[in-house]
Amino acid sequence: MTANWAAFTEAEPDLARTAEERFGAFTHHVLATLRKDGSPRTTGLEVRFLNSELWLGMMPDSLKALDLRRDPRFALQANPGEGQSMGGGDVRIAGRAIEVEDPEQKAAYGEEVEPPEPFHLFRTELTEVVRTFVEDDKYLVVQIWQPGMPLRTIKRT
């Protein structure tokens, strides 16, 4: 089961807001895709939250774009920033990336973001959003959201 960003935001508005803030704090994040042989590939990536969707834009024929065309599964981790503070916690998103080839949708994205032309554009379908943070300097808190499931919170000392 998957859900787009709008469905996630409706289900868990506080976690969605925190995730957007974490991704908005830095420009570059880490995307994991699967190579032809099934091994993982990690690369840097900019993400955008526009029109209630999470978008992944990429240079033409980049290896990560070719990976996603072959196998749409991805994992995305917000840049933790400098030091060890990770304000807002560590946020990770997993799902499927669906390539957008409709010229009107790509043009609307291009007007908003102004990426170098040409470019690949992927819309995301989420399978999981995870936030990990420290509470009161003594608990490790893990929040896990999956489509169709209530938010799970795990606390460890």
Short mmCIF file of N, CA and C in Angstrom, two decimals, residues 51-135:
data_model
loop_
_atom_site.label_atom_id
_atom_site.label_comp_id
_atom_site.label_asym_id
_atom_site.label_seq_id
_atom_site.Cartn_x
_atom_site.Cartn_y
_atom_site.Cartn_z
N ASN A 51 2.52 21.57 -4.30
CA ASN A 51 1.18 21.12 -4.68
C ASN A 51 0.81 19.78 -4.03
N SER A 52 1.11 19.66 -2.75
CA SER A 52 0.77 18.48 -1.95
C SER A 52 1.44 17.20 -2.43
N GLU A 53 2.59 17.33 -3.08
CA GLU A 53 3.36 16.17 -3.52
C GLU A 53 4.82 16.34 -3.11
N LEU A 54 5.51 15.23 -2.95
CA LEU A 54 6.96 15.22 -2.77
C LEU A 54 7.56 14.84 -4.11
N TRP A 55 8.39 15.74 -4.67
CA TRP A 55 8.96 15.58 -6.00
C TRP A 55 10.46 15.35 -5.93
N LEU A 56 10.95 14.51 -6.83
CA LEU A 56 12.38 14.27 -7.00
C LEU A 56 12.74 14.66 -8.42
N GLY A 57 13.60 15.66 -8.58
CA GLY A 57 14.05 16.08 -9.90
C GLY A 57 15.50 15.66 -10.10
N MET A 58 15.83 15.25 -11.35
CA MET A 58 17.18 14.73 -11.62
C MET A 58 17.67 15.14 -13.00
N MET A 59 18.97 15.18 -13.13
CA MET A 59 19.58 15.47 -14.43
C MET A 59 19.26 14.35 -15.41
N PRO A 60 19.25 14.67 -16.71
CA PRO A 60 18.92 13.65 -17.70
C PRO A 60 19.90 12.48 -17.67
N ASP A 61 19.35 11.30 -17.71
CA ASP A 61 20.12 10.05 -17.76
C ASP A 61 21.10 9.88 -16.59
N SER A 62 20.82 10.53 -15.47
CA SER A 62 21.64 10.29 -14.29
C SER A 62 21.43 8.84 -13.84
N LEU A 63 22.41 8.28 -13.19
CA LEU A 63 22.30 6.88 -12.76
C LEU A 63 21.12 6.66 -11.83
N LYS A 64 20.86 7.63 -10.94
CA LYS A 64 19.74 7.46 -10.02
C LYS A 64 18.41 7.46 -10.78
N ALA A 65 18.28 8.30 -11.81
CA ALA A 65 17.06 8.32 -12.63
C ALA A 65 16.90 6.99 -13.37
N LEU A 66 17.99 6.49 -13.93
CA LEU A 66 17.93 5.21 -14.63
C LEU A 66 17.59 4.08 -13.66
N ASP A 67 18.14 4.15 -12.44
CA ASP A 67 17.79 3.15 -11.42
C ASP A 67 16.29 3.17 -11.15
N LEU A 68 15.73 4.37 -10.96
CA LEU A 68 14.30 4.49 -10.62
C LEU A 68 13.40 4.08 -11.78
N ARG A 69 13.84 4.31 -12.99
CA ARG A 69 13.06 3.85 -14.15
C ARG A 69 12.98 2.31 -14.16
N ARG A 70 14.07 1.68 -13.76
CA ARG A 70 14.14 0.22 -13.75
C ARG A 70 13.41 -0.37 -12.55
N ASP A 71 13.59 0.24 -11.40
CA ASP A 71 12.99 -0.24 -10.15
C ASP A 71 12.65 1.00 -9.33
N PRO A 72 11.37 1.32 -9.18
CA PRO A 72 10.98 2.60 -8.59
C PRO A 72 11.16 2.72 -7.07
N ARG A 73 11.61 1.66 -6.41
CA ARG A 73 11.76 1.74 -4.95
C ARG A 73 12.92 2.67 -4.58
N PHE A 74 12.69 3.48 -3.53
CA PHE A 74 13.72 4.40 -3.07
C PHE A 74 13.64 4.55 -1.56
N ALA A 75 14.73 5.07 -0.99
CA ALA A 75 14.76 5.54 0.39
C ALA A 75 15.43 6.91 0.35
N LEU A 76 14.93 7.82 1.16
CA LEU A 76 15.41 9.19 1.17
C LEU A 76 15.67 9.60 2.61
N GLN A 77 16.84 10.16 2.87
CA GLN A 77 17.17 10.59 4.22
C GLN A 77 17.48 12.08 4.22
N ALA A 78 16.86 12.79 5.16
CA ALA A 78 17.11 14.22 5.30
C ALA A 78 18.55 14.45 5.74
N ASN A 79 19.16 15.48 5.20
CA ASN A 79 20.51 15.87 5.58
C ASN A 79 20.52 16.17 7.08
N PRO A 80 21.38 15.50 7.86
CA PRO A 80 21.38 15.74 9.30
C PRO A 80 22.02 17.06 9.70
N GLY A 81 22.75 17.70 8.79
CA GLY A 81 23.40 18.96 9.12
C GLY A 81 24.70 18.75 9.87
N GLU A 82 25.26 19.86 10.31
CA GLU A 82 26.54 19.81 11.01
C GLU A 82 26.35 19.41 12.46
N GLY A 83 27.38 18.84 13.04
CA GLY A 83 27.35 18.49 14.45
C GLY A 83 26.40 17.35 14.74
N GLN A 84 25.90 17.33 15.97
CA GLN A 84 25.06 16.21 16.38
C GLN A 84 23.68 16.64 16.85
N SER A 85 23.30 17.88 16.58
CA SER A 85 22.02 18.36 17.13
C SER A 85 20.81 17.82 16.37
N MET A 86 20.89 17.68 15.06
CA MET A 86 19.79 17.21 14.22
C MET A 86 18.45 17.78 14.68
N GLY A 87 18.34 19.10 14.70
CA GLY A 87 17.09 19.73 15.11
C GLY A 87 15.90 19.13 14.39
N GLY A 88 14.91 18.68 15.13
CA GLY A 88 13.76 18.02 14.51
C GLY A 88 13.93 16.54 14.35
N GLY A 89 15.13 16.04 14.60
CA GLY A 89 15.37 14.61 14.51
C GLY A 89 15.82 14.16 13.13
N ASP A 90 15.99 12.86 13.01
CA ASP A 90 16.38 12.23 11.76
C ASP A 90 15.11 11.80 11.05
N VAL A 91 14.95 12.17 9.77
CA VAL A 91 13.74 11.82 9.04
C VAL A 91 14.12 11.03 7.79
N ARG A 92 13.42 9.91 7.60
CA ARG A 92 13.64 9.04 6.44
C ARG A 92 12.29 8.73 5.79
N ILE A 93 12.30 8.67 4.48
CA ILE A 93 11.09 8.38 3.71
C ILE A 93 11.41 7.25 2.74
N ALA A 94 10.53 6.28 2.65
CA ALA A 94 10.68 5.20 1.67
C ALA A 94 9.43 5.15 0.81
N GLY A 95 9.60 4.65 -0.40
CA GLY A 95 8.45 4.53 -1.28
C GLY A 95 8.82 4.16 -2.68
N ARG A 96 7.96 4.59 -3.60
CA ARG A 96 8.14 4.34 -5.02
C ARG A 96 8.14 5.69 -5.74
N ALA A 97 9.03 5.84 -6.71
CA ALA A 97 9.12 7.07 -7.49
C ALA A 97 8.51 6.81 -8.86
N ILE A 98 7.51 7.60 -9.20
CA ILE A 98 6.78 7.44 -10.45
C ILE A 98 7.20 8.57 -11.40
N GLU A 99 7.79 8.21 -12.53
CA GLU A 99 8.27 9.25 -13.45
C GLU A 99 7.08 10.00 -14.07
N VAL A 100 7.23 11.31 -14.11
CA VAL A 100 6.22 12.19 -14.70
C VAL A 100 6.69 12.55 -16.11
N GLU A 101 5.91 12.19 -17.08
CA GLU A 101 6.28 12.50 -18.45
C GLU A 101 5.30 13.47 -19.11
N ASP A 102 4.21 13.79 -18.42
CA ASP A 102 3.22 14.73 -18.94
C ASP A 102 3.86 16.11 -19.08
N PRO A 103 3.91 16.66 -20.29
CA PRO A 103 4.58 17.96 -20.50
C PRO A 103 4.01 19.09 -19.66
N GLU A 104 2.69 19.10 -19.43
CA GLU A 104 2.09 20.17 -18.64
C GLU A 104 2.53 20.10 -17.18
N GLN A 105 2.55 18.89 -16.63
CA GLN A 105 3.00 18.73 -15.23
C GLN A 105 4.46 19.11 -15.10
N LYS A 106 5.29 18.67 -16.04
CA LYS A 106 6.72 19.02 -15.99
C LYS A 106 6.91 20.53 -16.15
N ALA A 107 6.13 21.15 -17.02
CA ALA A 107 6.25 22.60 -17.22
C ALA A 107 5.85 23.35 -15.95
N ALA A 108 4.78 22.90 -15.28
CA ALA A 108 4.35 23.55 -14.04
C ALA A 108 5.43 23.43 -12.96
N TYR A 109 6.03 22.25 -12.85
CA TYR A 109 7.13 22.06 -11.90
C TYR A 109 8.30 22.97 -12.28
N GLY A 110 8.63 23.01 -13.57
CA GLY A 110 9.75 23.82 -14.05
C GLY A 110 9.56 25.30 -13.78
N GLU A 111 8.33 25.79 -13.89
CA GLU A 111 8.06 27.20 -13.60
C GLU A 111 8.31 27.51 -12.13
N GLU A 112 7.96 26.57 -11.29
CA GLU A 112 8.10 26.76 -9.84
C GLU A 112 9.56 26.62 -9.39
N VAL A 113 10.25 25.62 -9.91
CA VAL A 113 11.58 25.25 -9.41
C VAL A 113 12.71 25.79 -10.28
N GLU A 114 12.47 25.97 -11.58
CA GLU A 114 13.47 26.41 -12.54
C GLU A 114 14.69 25.50 -12.57
N PRO A 115 14.49 24.19 -12.80
CA PRO A 115 15.62 23.28 -12.88
C PRO A 115 16.34 23.43 -14.21
N PRO A 116 17.59 22.98 -14.29
CA PRO A 116 18.27 22.98 -15.58
C PRO A 116 17.51 22.04 -16.53
N GLU A 117 17.35 22.45 -17.77
CA GLU A 117 16.64 21.63 -18.76
C GLU A 117 17.64 20.81 -19.54
N PRO A 118 17.28 19.65 -20.01
CA PRO A 118 16.11 18.86 -19.65
C PRO A 118 16.30 18.21 -18.29
N PHE A 119 15.25 17.59 -17.78
CA PHE A 119 15.35 16.94 -16.47
C PHE A 119 14.33 15.80 -16.37
N HIS A 120 14.63 14.88 -15.46
CA HIS A 120 13.68 13.82 -15.10
C HIS A 120 12.90 14.33 -13.89
N LEU A 121 11.63 14.00 -13.83
CA LEU A 121 10.81 14.37 -12.69
C LEU A 121 10.06 13.14 -12.21
N PHE A 122 10.13 12.91 -10.90
CA PHE A 122 9.45 11.78 -10.29
C PHE A 122 8.54 12.27 -9.18
N ARG A 123 7.33 11.77 -9.16
CA ARG A 123 6.36 11.99 -8.08
C ARG A 123 6.49 10.78 -7.16
N THR A 124 6.32 10.98 -5.87
CA THR A 124 6.54 9.88 -4.93
C THR A 124 5.23 9.30 -4.39
N GLU A 125 5.27 8.01 -4.18
CA GLU A 125 4.23 7.27 -3.47
C GLU A 125 4.91 6.67 -2.25
N LEU A 126 4.48 7.06 -1.07
CA LEU A 126 5.16 6.68 0.18
C LEU A 126 4.72 5.32 0.68
N THR A 127 5.69 4.58 1.21
CA THR A 127 5.40 3.33 1.91
C THR A 127 5.72 3.45 3.40
N GLU A 128 6.56 4.46 3.75
CA GLU A 128 6.94 4.62 5.15
C GLU A 128 7.60 5.98 5.36
N VAL A 129 7.29 6.59 6.51
CA VAL A 129 7.99 7.79 6.97
C VAL A 129 8.41 7.51 8.41
N VAL A 130 9.70 7.72 8.70
CA VAL A 130 10.24 7.44 10.03
C VAL A 130 10.97 8.67 10.55
N ARG A 131 10.68 9.02 11.77
CA ARG A 131 11.40 10.10 12.46
C ARG A 131 11.99 9.52 13.73
N THR A 132 13.28 9.80 13.96
CA THR A 132 13.97 9.37 15.17
C THR A 132 14.52 10.61 15.85
N PHE A 133 14.27 10.74 17.15
CA PHE A 133 14.78 11.90 17.87
C PHE A 133 14.98 11.54 19.34
N VAL A 134 15.70 12.41 20.04
CA VAL A 134 15.95 12.22 21.46
C VAL A 134 15.01 13.14 22.24
N GLU A 135 14.36 12.57 23.26
CA GLU A 135 13.41 13.33 24.08
C GLU A 135 13.95 13.40 25.50
#
